[in-house]
PDB file of C-alpha atoms in Angstrom:
ATOM      1  CA  MET A  24     192.759 294.095  84.462  1.00 41.00           C
ATOM      2  CA  SER A  25     193.012 293.912  80.685  1.00 40.00           C
ATOM      3  CA  GLU A  26     193.776 290.661  78.920  1.00 44.00           C
ATOM      4  CA  SER A  27     196.740 290.558  76.559  1.00 42.00           C
ATOM      5  CA  PRO A  28     196.189 289.504  72.947  1.00 40.00           C
ATOM      6  CA  PRO A  29     197.701 286.255  71.597  1.00 41.00           C
ATOM      7  CA  ARG A  30     201.475 286.226  71.505  1.00 41.00           C
ATOM      8  CA  SER A  31     202.947 286.985  68.117  1.00 39.00           C
ATOM      9  CA  ARG A  32     205.759 288.744  66.359  1.00 42.00           C
ATOM     10  CA  ARG A  33     205.149 292.355  67.177  1.00 45.00           C
ATOM     11  CA  SER A  34     206.011 295.870  66.112  1.00 55.00           C
ATOM     12  CA  ALA A  35     205.097 299.146  67.760  1.00 55.00           C
ATOM     13  CA  ALA A  36     201.886 299.167  65.732  1.00 48.00           C
ATOM     14  CA  ASN A  37     200.461 296.128  67.494  1.00 61.00           C
ATOM     15  CA  VAL A  38     201.875 296.289  71.026  1.00 85.00           C
ATOM     16  CA  HIS A  39     198.814 295.948  73.232  1.00 90.00           C
ATOM     17  CA  ILE A  40     197.918 299.156  75.055  1.00 95.00           C
ATOM     18  CA  PRO A  41     195.197 298.722  77.709  1.00 96.00           C
ATOM     19  CA  PRO A  42     192.305 301.174  77.316  1.00 97.00           C
ATOM     20  CA  GLU A  43     193.107 302.690  80.724  1.00 97.00           C
ATOM     21  CA  CYS A  44     196.679 303.290  79.562  1.00 97.00           C
ATOM     22  CA  ARG A  45     195.498 304.963  76.361  1.00 97.00           C
ATOM     23  CA  ASP A  46     193.338 307.213  78.487  1.00 97.00           C
ATOM     24  CA  MET A  47     196.273 308.115  80.761  1.00 98.00           C
ATOM     25  CA  ILE A  48     198.395 308.989  77.724  1.00 98.00           C
ATOM     26  CA  ARG A  49     195.553 311.041  76.231  1.00 98.00           C
ATOM     27  CA  ARG A  50     195.163 312.933  79.515  1.00 97.00           C
ATOM     28  CA  GLY A  51     198.835 313.918  79.427  1.00 98.00           C
ATOM     29  CA  ALA A  52     200.230 311.530  82.037  1.00 98.00           C
ATOM     30  CA  LEU A  53     203.973 311.130  82.473  1.00 98.00           C
ATOM     31  CA  MET A  54     205.295 307.856  81.034  1.00 98.00           C
ATOM     32  CA  ALA A  55     208.368 306.757  82.996  1.00 98.00           C
ATOM     33  CA  VAL A  56     210.539 304.227  81.180  1.00 98.00           C
ATOM     34  CA  ASN A  57     212.540 302.137  83.647  1.00 98.00           C
ATOM     35  CA  SER A  58     215.842 301.315  81.955  1.00 97.00           C
ATOM     36  CA  SER A  59     218.545 298.906  83.041  1.00 96.00           C
ATOM     37  CA  GLY A  60     220.356 299.218  79.724  1.00 97.00           C
ATOM     38  CA  GLY A  61     219.465 295.646  78.761  1.00 97.00           C
ATOM     39  CA  LYS A  62     217.774 294.485  75.557  1.00 97.00           C
ATOM     40  CA  ASP A  63     214.264 294.520  77.023  1.00 97.00           C
ATOM     41  CA  SER A  64     214.554 298.077  78.346  1.00 97.00           C
ATOM     42  CA  GLN A  65     215.992 299.193  75.035  1.00 98.00           C
ATOM     43  CA  ALA A  66     213.278 297.517  72.949  1.00 97.00           C
ATOM     44  CA  MET A  67     210.597 298.961  75.239  1.00 97.00           C
ATOM     45  CA  MET A  68     212.041 302.457  74.845  1.00 98.00           C
ATOM     46  CA  ILE A  69     212.046 302.146  71.061  1.00 97.00           C
ATOM     47  CA  LEU A  70     208.410 301.035  70.997  1.00 97.00           C
ATOM     48  CA  LEU A  71     207.129 303.587  73.505  1.00 97.00           C
ATOM     49  CA  ALA A  72     208.870 306.410  71.654  1.00 97.00           C
ATOM     50  CA  GLN A  73     206.614 305.567  68.704  1.00 96.00           C
ATOM     51  CA  ILE A  74     203.469 305.513  70.835  1.00 95.00           C
ATOM     52  CA  VAL A  75     203.817 308.250  73.454  1.00 97.00           C
ATOM     53  CA  PRO A  76     204.480 311.962  72.771  1.00 98.00           C
ATOM     54  CA  HIS A  77     208.103 312.593  73.663  1.00 98.00           C
ATOM     55  CA  ASP A  78     207.237 315.468  75.959  1.00 98.00           C
ATOM     56  CA  GLN A  79     205.402 312.931  78.148  1.00 98.00           C
ATOM     57  CA  LEU A  80     208.377 310.576  78.380  1.00 98.00           C
ATOM     58  CA  VAL A  81     211.177 310.321  80.918  1.00 98.00           C
ATOM     59  CA  VAL A  82     213.770 307.569  81.260  1.00 98.00           C
ATOM     60  CA  VAL A  83     214.891 306.581  84.750  1.00 98.00           C
ATOM     61  CA  HIS A  84     217.940 304.487  85.600  1.00 98.00           C
ATOM     62  CA  ALA A  85     219.174 303.240  88.966  1.00 97.00           C
ATOM     63  CA  PRO A  86     222.998 303.336  88.675  1.00 96.00           C
ATOM     64  CA  LEU A  87     224.510 300.304  90.388  1.00 94.00           C
ATOM     65  CA  ARG A  88     228.064 301.635  90.259  1.00 94.00           C
ATOM     66  CA  VAL A  89     230.753 298.959  90.614  1.00 95.00           C
ATOM     67  CA  VAL A  90     228.449 295.967  90.045  1.00 96.00           C
ATOM     68  CA  GLU A  91     226.947 297.460  86.879  1.00 97.00           C
ATOM     69  CA  TRP A  92     228.416 296.553  83.508  1.00 98.00           C
ATOM     70  CA  PRO A  93     230.811 299.281  82.300  1.00 97.00           C
ATOM     71  CA  GLY A  94     229.337 301.503  79.621  1.00 97.00           C
ATOM     72  CA  THR A  95     225.727 300.957  80.686  1.00 98.00           C
ATOM     73  CA  ILE A  96     224.898 304.602  81.295  1.00 97.00           C
ATOM     74  CA  GLU A  97     226.556 305.642  78.049  1.00 98.00           C
ATOM     75  CA  HIS A  98     224.591 302.947  76.223  1.00 98.00           C
ATOM     76  CA  ILE A  99     221.303 304.275  77.599  1.00 98.00           C
ATOM     77  CA  GLU A 100     222.258 307.842  76.728  1.00 98.00           C
ATOM     78  CA  ASN A 101     223.097 306.810  73.161  1.00 98.00           C
ATOM     79  CA  THR A 102     219.927 304.808  72.515  1.00 98.00           C
ATOM     80  CA  ILE A 103     217.145 307.022  73.851  1.00 98.00           C
ATOM     81  CA  PRO A 104     215.632 309.912  71.848  1.00 98.00           C
ATOM     82  CA  ALA A 105     217.613 313.124  72.215  1.00 97.00           C
ATOM     83  CA  ASP A 106     214.517 315.014  73.375  1.00 98.00           C
ATOM     84  CA  VAL A 107     213.656 312.558  76.179  1.00 98.00           C
ATOM     85  CA  PRO A 108     215.224 313.337  79.576  1.00 98.00           C
ATOM     86  CA  LEU A 109     217.224 310.739  81.493  1.00 98.00           C
ATOM     87  CA  ILE A 110     217.174 310.918  85.275  1.00 98.00           C
ATOM     88  CA  PHE A 111     219.141 308.857  87.773  1.00 98.00           C
ATOM     89  CA  ALA A 112     217.993 307.161  90.951  1.00 97.00           C
ATOM     90  CA  PRO A 113     221.024 306.444  93.127  1.00 96.00           C
ATOM     91  CA  VAL A 114     220.889 304.873  96.566  1.00 94.00           C
ATOM     92  CA  ALA A 115     220.469 307.774  99.011  1.00 93.00           C
ATOM     93  CA  SER A 116     223.084 306.431 101.437  1.00 93.00           C
ATOM     94  CA  GLY A 117     225.683 306.112  98.707  1.00 92.00           C
ATOM     95  CA  LYS A 118     226.313 302.510  99.711  1.00 92.00           C
ATOM     96  CA  THR A 119     226.812 299.871  97.035  1.00 94.00           C
ATOM     97  CA  LEU A 120     225.306 296.413  96.797  1.00 94.00           C
ATOM     98  CA  LEU A 121     228.597 294.958  98.015  1.00 96.00           C
ATOM     99  CA  ASP A 122     228.517 297.273 101.033  1.00 95.00           C
ATOM    100  CA  GLY A 123     225.084 295.841 101.829  1.00 95.00           C
ATOM    101  CA  VAL A 124     226.348 292.266 101.571  1.00 95.00           C
ATOM    102  CA  GLU A 125     229.201 293.029 103.946  1.00 96.00           C
ATOM    103  CA  GLU A 126     226.847 294.652 106.454  1.00 95.00           C
ATOM    104  CA  ARG A 127     224.209 291.903 106.303  1.00 94.00           C
ATOM    105  CA  GLY A 128     226.688 289.067 106.144  1.00 95.00           C
ATOM    106  CA  LYS A 129     224.809 287.485 103.247  1.00 94.00           C
ATOM    107  CA  TRP A 130     223.840 287.925  99.628  1.00 93.00           C
ATOM    108  CA  PRO A 131     220.310 288.654  98.432  1.00 92.00           C
ATOM    109  CA  GLY A 132     218.136 285.581  97.942  1.00 88.00           C
ATOM    110  CA  ILE A 133     215.424 284.546  95.530  1.00 84.00           C
ATOM    111  CA  HIS A 134     212.817 285.282  98.208  1.00 82.00           C
ATOM    112  CA  GLN A 135     214.786 288.081  99.933  1.00 83.00           C
ATOM    113  CA  ARG A 136     215.557 290.362  97.006  1.00 84.00           C
ATOM    114  CA  TRP A 137     216.624 293.358  99.037  1.00 88.00           C
ATOM    115  CA  CYS A 138     218.949 294.255  96.167  1.00 89.00           C
ATOM    116  CA  THR A 139     215.976 295.028  93.911  1.00 84.00           C
ATOM    117  CA  ALA A 140     213.993 296.799  96.615  1.00 88.00           C
ATOM    118  CA  GLY A 141     216.848 298.869  98.003  1.00 89.00           C
ATOM    119  CA  HIS A 142     218.960 299.567  94.935  1.00 90.00           C
ATOM    120  CA  LYS A 143     216.386 299.762  92.143  1.00 93.00           C
ATOM    121  CA  ARG A 144     212.682 299.956  92.972  1.00 93.00           C
ATOM    122  CA  GLY A 145     212.937 302.168  96.054  1.00 94.00           C
ATOM    123  CA  PRO A 146     215.302 304.796  94.596  1.00 96.00           C
ATOM    124  CA  ILE A 147     213.430 304.835  91.266  1.00 97.00           C
ATOM    125  CA  GLU A 148     210.052 305.392  92.908  1.00 97.00           C
ATOM    126  CA  ARG A 149     211.562 308.150  95.065  1.00 97.00           C
ATOM    127  CA  GLU A 150     212.953 309.992  92.040  1.00 98.00           C
ATOM    128  CA  LEU A 151     209.744 309.599  90.050  1.00 98.00           C
ATOM    129  CA  ARG A 152     207.713 311.072  92.915  1.00 97.00           C
ATOM    130  CA  HIS A 153     210.105 314.040  92.992  1.00 98.00           C
ATOM    131  CA  TYR A 154     209.995 314.433  89.209  1.00 98.00           C
ATOM    132  CA  LEU A 155     206.214 314.312  89.149  1.00 97.00           C
ATOM    133  CA  LYS A 156     205.991 316.926  91.901  1.00 97.00           C
ATOM    134  CA  SER A 157     208.418 319.249  90.134  1.00 98.00           C
ATOM    135  CA  HIS A 158     206.526 318.977  86.821  1.00 98.00           C
ATOM    136  CA  PRO A 159     202.925 319.958  87.663  1.00 98.00           C
ATOM    137  CA  ARG A 160     201.854 319.838  84.009  1.00 98.00           C
ATOM    138  CA  PHE A 161     201.436 316.052  84.374  1.00 98.00           C
ATOM    139  CA  GLU A 162     198.777 316.689  87.046  1.00 98.00           C
ATOM    140  CA  SER A 163     200.204 313.937  89.283  1.00 98.00           C
ATOM    141  CA  ARG A 164     199.446 311.204  86.727  1.00 98.00           C
ATOM    142  CA  LEU A 165     202.143 308.634  86.028  1.00 98.00           C
ATOM    143  CA  VAL A 166     202.552 305.331  84.207  1.00 98.00           C
ATOM    144  CA  SER A 167     205.677 303.423  85.208  1.00 98.00           C
ATOM    145  CA  ALA A 168     206.744 301.128  82.345  1.00 98.00           C
ATOM    146  CA  MET A 169     209.033 298.159  82.903  1.00 97.00           C
ATOM    147  CA  GLY A 170     210.504 295.811  80.304  1.00 95.00           C
ATOM    148  CA  LEU A 171     209.504 292.486  81.820  1.00 92.00           C
ATOM    149  CA  ARG A 172     208.514 289.602  79.534  1.00 94.00           C
ATOM    150  CA  ARG A 173     206.464 286.539  80.409  1.00 91.00           C
ATOM    151  CA  ASP A 174     209.045 284.306  78.678  1.00 89.00           C
ATOM    152  CA  GLU A 175     211.733 285.142  81.216  1.00 86.00           C
ATOM    153  CA  SER A 176     210.503 282.926  84.052  1.00 82.00           C
ATOM    154  CA  THR A 177     207.444 281.217  85.495  1.00 83.00           C
ATOM    155  CA  ASP A 178     207.316 283.910  88.163  1.00 83.00           C
ATOM    156  CA  ARG A 179     207.246 286.725  85.612  1.00 80.00           C
ATOM    157  CA  ALA A 180     204.646 284.895  83.549  1.00 86.00           C
ATOM    158  CA  LYS A 181     202.271 285.385  86.504  1.00 87.00           C
ATOM    159  CA  ARG A 182     202.653 289.164  86.507  1.00 88.00           C
ATOM    160  CA  ILE A 183     199.703 291.409  85.716  1.00 93.00           C
ATOM    161  CA  PRO A 184     200.653 293.625  82.729  1.00 94.00           C
ATOM    162  CA  TRP A 185     198.583 296.615  83.852  1.00 97.00           C
ATOM    163  CA  LYS A 186     197.671 297.500  87.413  1.00 97.00           C
ATOM    164  CA  ARG A 187     197.221 300.396  89.760  1.00 97.00           C
ATOM    165  CA  ASN A 188     200.136 300.997  92.109  1.00 97.00           C
ATOM    166  CA  ASP A 189     198.306 301.571  95.387  1.00 97.00           C
ATOM    167  CA  ARG A 190     201.519 302.204  97.316  1.00 95.00           C
ATOM    168  CA  ASN A 191     202.328 305.256  95.207  1.00 97.00           C
ATOM    169  CA  SER A 192     198.770 306.371  94.368  1.00 97.00           C
ATOM    170  CA  ARG A 193     198.711 308.711  97.349  1.00 94.00           C
ATOM    171  CA  ALA A 194     198.941 312.429  98.033  1.00 92.00           C
ATOM    172  CA  GLY A 195     196.836 313.112  94.948  1.00 94.00           C
ATOM    173  CA  ARG A 196     198.935 310.900  92.653  1.00 97.00           C
ATOM    174  CA  GLU A 197     197.416 308.529  90.093  1.00 98.00           C
ATOM    175  CA  TRP A 198     200.085 305.877  89.443  1.00 98.00           C
ATOM    176  CA  PHE A 199     199.896 302.737  87.285  1.00 98.00           C
ATOM    177  CA  ASP A 200     202.485 300.061  86.502  1.00 98.00           C
ATOM    178  CA  TRP A 201     202.633 298.747  82.939  1.00 98.00           C
ATOM    179  CA  LEU A 202     204.569 295.944  81.212  1.00 97.00           C
ATOM    180  CA  PRO A 203     204.446 297.047  77.533  1.00 97.00           C
ATOM    181  CA  ILE A 204     206.524 294.176  76.107  1.00 96.00           C
ATOM    182  CA  PHE A 205     205.098 291.445  78.337  1.00 95.00           C
ATOM    183  CA  ASP A 206     204.118 289.270  75.353  1.00 93.00           C
ATOM    184  CA  LEU A 207     207.258 289.781  73.292  1.00 94.00           C
ATOM    185  CA  THR A 208     209.805 286.997  72.970  1.00 94.00           C
ATOM    186  CA  GLU A 209     213.543 287.422  73.373  1.00 94.00           C
ATOM    187  CA  ALA A 210     213.880 287.256  69.592  1.00 94.00           C
ATOM    188  CA  ASP A 211     211.231 289.992  69.287  1.00 95.00           C
ATOM    189  CA  ALA A 212     213.239 292.275  71.581  1.00 96.00           C
ATOM    190  CA  PHE A 213     216.424 291.864  69.562  1.00 96.00           C
ATOM    191  CA  ARG A 214     214.455 292.338  66.324  1.00 96.00           C
ATOM    192  CA  VAL A 215     212.950 295.626  67.552  1.00 96.00           C
ATOM    193  CA  ILE A 216     216.448 296.893  68.359  1.00 97.00           C
ATOM    194  CA  ARG A 217     217.831 295.780  65.002  1.00 97.00           C
ATOM    195  CA  ASP A 218     214.921 297.238  63.040  1.00 96.00           C
ATOM    196  CA  ALA A 219     215.486 300.582  64.773  1.00 96.00           C
ATOM    197  CA  GLY A 220     219.072 300.616  63.511  1.00 97.00           C
ATOM    198  CA  GLN A 221     220.496 300.215  67.008  1.00 98.00           C
ATOM    199  CA  SER A 222     222.754 297.658  68.678  1.00 98.00           C
ATOM    200  CA  PRO A 223     222.109 296.044  72.058  1.00 98.00           C
ATOM    201  CA  HIS A 224     224.438 296.450  75.034  1.00 98.00           C
ATOM    202  CA  TRP A 225     227.961 295.154  74.310  1.00 98.00           C
ATOM    203  CA  VAL A 226     227.694 292.286  76.824  1.00 98.00           C
ATOM    204  CA  TYR A 227     225.372 290.309  74.536  1.00 98.00           C
ATOM    205  CA  ALA A 228     228.016 290.194  71.801  1.00 97.00           C
ATOM    206  CA  GLN A 229     230.409 288.917  74.456  1.00 97.00           C
ATOM    207  CA  GLY A 230     228.185 285.907  75.149  1.00 96.00           C
ATOM    208  CA  MET A 231     226.110 287.108  78.113  1.00 97.00           C
ATOM    209  CA  SER A 232     222.439 286.146  78.024  1.00 94.00           C
ATOM    210  CA  ARG A 233     221.405 288.812  80.563  1.00 91.00           C
ATOM    211  CA  CYS A 234     222.411 292.398  81.264  1.00 92.00           C
ATOM    212  CA  SER A 235     221.661 292.983  84.919  1.00 84.00           C
ATOM    213  CA  CYS A 236     224.335 293.181  87.582  1.00 93.00           C
ATOM    214  CA  SER A 237     227.591 291.721  86.292  1.00 97.00           C
ATOM    215  CA  PHE A 238     227.128 288.886  88.782  1.00 97.00           C
ATOM    216  CA  CYS A 239     223.516 288.156  89.715  1.00 94.00           C
ATOM    217  CA  ILE A 240     221.773 285.592  91.892  1.00 91.00           C
ATOM    218  CA  PHE A 241     219.699 284.670  88.824  1.00 90.00           C
ATOM    219  CA  SER A 242     222.691 284.248  86.511  1.00 94.00           C
ATOM    220  CA  SER A 243     223.281 280.867  84.905  1.00 94.00           C
ATOM    221  CA  ARG A 244     226.545 279.011  85.477  1.00 96.00           C
ATOM    222  CA  PHE A 245     227.609 280.003  81.949  1.00 97.00           C
ATOM    223  CA  ASP A 246     226.849 283.701  82.543  1.00 97.00           C
ATOM    224  CA  LEU A 247     228.755 283.678  85.837  1.00 97.00           C
ATOM    225  CA  ARG A 248     231.760 282.117  84.147  1.00 97.00           C
ATOM    226  CA  ARG A 249     231.635 284.558  81.243  1.00 98.00           C
ATOM    227  CA  ALA A 250     231.271 287.501  83.629  1.00 98.00           C
ATOM    228  CA  ALA A 251     234.307 286.240  85.547  1.00 97.00           C
ATOM    229  CA  GLU A 252     236.280 286.257  82.301  1.00 97.00           C
ATOM    230  CA  LEU A 253     235.087 289.741  81.365  1.00 98.00           C
ATOM    231  CA  ARG A 254     235.476 291.291  84.825  1.00 98.00           C
ATOM    232  CA  PRO A 255     238.204 289.303  86.606  1.00 97.00           C
ATOM    233  CA  ALA A 256     239.007 291.968  89.210  1.00 97.00           C
ATOM    234  CA  LEU A 257     235.368 292.265  90.255  1.00 97.00           C
ATOM    235  CA  TYR A 258     235.034 288.470  90.204  1.00 98.00           C
ATOM    236  CA  ARG A 259     237.898 288.123  92.673  1.00 97.00           C
ATOM    237  CA  ARG A 260     236.219 290.703  94.895  1.00 97.00           C
ATOM    238  CA  TYR A 261     232.941 288.750  94.855  1.00 97.00           C
ATOM    239  CA  ALA A 262     234.734 285.501  95.669  1.00 97.00           C
ATOM    240  CA  ALA A 263     236.600 287.162  98.539  1.00 97.00           C
ATOM    241  CA  ILE A 264     233.345 288.503  99.997  1.00 97.00           C
ATOM    242  CA  GLU A 265     231.739 285.045  99.719  1.00 97.00           C
ATOM    243  CA  LYS A 266     234.609 283.599 101.715  1.00 96.00           C
ATOM    244  CA  ARG A 267     234.601 286.425 104.254  1.00 96.00           C
ATOM    245  CA  VAL A 268     230.862 286.376 105.043  1.00 97.00           C
ATOM    246  CA  GLY A 269     230.463 282.616 104.709  1.00 97.00           C
ATOM    247  CA  HIS A 270     227.572 282.888 102.241  1.00 96.00           C
ATOM    248  CA  THR A 271     227.430 282.315  98.491  1.00 96.00           C
ATOM    249  CA  LEU A 272     226.065 284.534  95.746  1.00 95.00           C
ATOM    250  CA  SER A 273     224.489 281.506  94.068  1.00 95.00           C
ATOM    251  CA  PRO A 274     221.288 280.167  95.673  1.00 93.00           C
ATOM    252  CA  SER A 275     222.757 276.710  95.027  1.00 94.00           C
ATOM    253  CA  GLY A 276     225.190 277.252  97.880  1.00 95.00           C
ATOM    254  CA  VAL A 277     228.162 276.562  95.607  1.00 97.00           C
ATOM    255  CA  PRO A 278     231.002 279.133  95.857  1.00 97.00           C
ATOM    256  CA  LEU A 279     231.816 281.070  92.698  1.00 98.00           C
ATOM    257  CA  PRO A 280     235.249 279.482  92.063  1.00 97.00           C
ATOM    258  CA  GLU A 281     233.728 276.012  92.215  1.00 97.00           C
ATOM    259  CA  LEU A 282     230.674 277.021  90.204  1.00 97.00           C
ATOM    260  CA  THR A 283     232.606 278.736  87.412  1.00 97.00           C
ATOM    261  CA  GLY A 284     235.749 276.620  87.457  1.00 97.00           C
ATOM    262  CA  ILE A 285     237.796 279.829  87.547  1.00 97.00           C
ATOM    263  CA  PRO A 286     240.198 280.290  90.482  1.00 96.00           C
ATOM    264  CA  ALA A 287     239.638 283.354  92.607  1.00 91.00           C
ATOM    265  CA  GLU A 288     243.322 284.217  92.343  1.00 81.00           C
ATOM    266  CA  PRO A 289     244.903 284.660  88.895  1.00 63.00           C
ATOM    267  CA  ALA A 290     247.901 282.538  87.958  1.00 54.00           C
ATOM    268  CA  ALA A 291     251.203 284.346  88.358  1.00 52.00           C
ATOM    269  CA  GLY A 292     251.997 286.441  85.303  1.00 49.00           C
ATOM    270  CA  THR A 293     248.540 285.917  83.790  1.00 46.00           C
ATOM    271  CA  PRO A 294     246.670 289.223  83.413  1.00 47.00           C
ATOM    272  CA  GLY A 295     242.885 289.250  83.440  1.00 43.00           C
ATOM    273  CA  LEU A 296     241.150 289.007  80.082  1.00 42.00           C
ATOM    274  CA  SER A 297     239.856 292.547  80.180  1.00 43.00           C
ATOM    275  CA  ASP A 298     241.208 294.224  83.308  1.00 40.00           C
ATOM    276  CA  GLY A 299     242.920 296.808  81.117  1.00 35.00           C
ATOM    277  CA  LEU A 300     239.850 297.403  78.945  1.00 39.00           C
ATOM    278  CA  ARG A 301     236.775 297.292  81.106  1.00 42.00           C
ATOM    279  CA  THR A 302     237.735 297.439  84.751  1.00 42.00           C
ATOM    280  CA  GLU A 303     235.375 298.031  87.621  1.00 44.00           C
ATOM    281  CA  ASP A 304     236.875 301.508  88.011  1.00 39.00           C
ATOM    282  CA  SER A 305     235.590 302.441  84.552  1.00 40.00           C
ATOM    283  CA  VAL A 306     231.970 302.257  85.621  1.00 39.00           C
ATOM    284  CA  LYS A 307     230.356 305.677  85.597  1.00 36.00           C
ATOM    285  CA  PRO A 308     228.893 306.402  89.079  1.00 31.00           C
TER     286      PRO A 308
END
């Protein structure tokens, strides 16, 4: 494991690249950029595009369909280099996160994050294995880059920025996981985006602090309330599922209407803030 240098304001020129990672890049390994469409994924893409030859880059996104913020796929398409391919990693069954909640009778939990495993990590790893196999020029070498930062939580601060992925280093594959922006701050991420002449996902300008699922188990009370204002139809659907399965999205155990202060049913004659602009049906599958 390589130690990270002291935290500081960073540009692409001084993002720490472990020696083993430099060697993988030099040997022509595929660099897979995991993108959610959020600020950290976007900043990571900008920095890696300055470090890694573009013909060794691929961007992979796990489309979350109805629970994903509208415009996310278009945002990714518009902010990655034109010569870098974008591949998608959908759930093989075609079922959505909400389908899974209905079937299980409960929402994901902090220690039971089946949403991440089943709707992001699993499908992404599957597609990257297929991509690597269909592109033999990479000689089965892959670096999977994720935009996690130590500042985000105490749990993420414990992550190892560079490590071998033993689960996927099989069948002749050489697979490493890398956190290129691990030591960047939130302000650094926004600065990288601004300096590149880009804008972050539209949800940040609307007051959201995170760009994951529209409603997430890790969302703050403020973010849940703001998401309810931005996506009222989806909010009502979440609240109805909470009531139906007898389990809350929030680990606090507090139902969404009580947590946000927003009724699950709109007042008569009061249209949703943005139902006509950004409805759940506008999300690209």
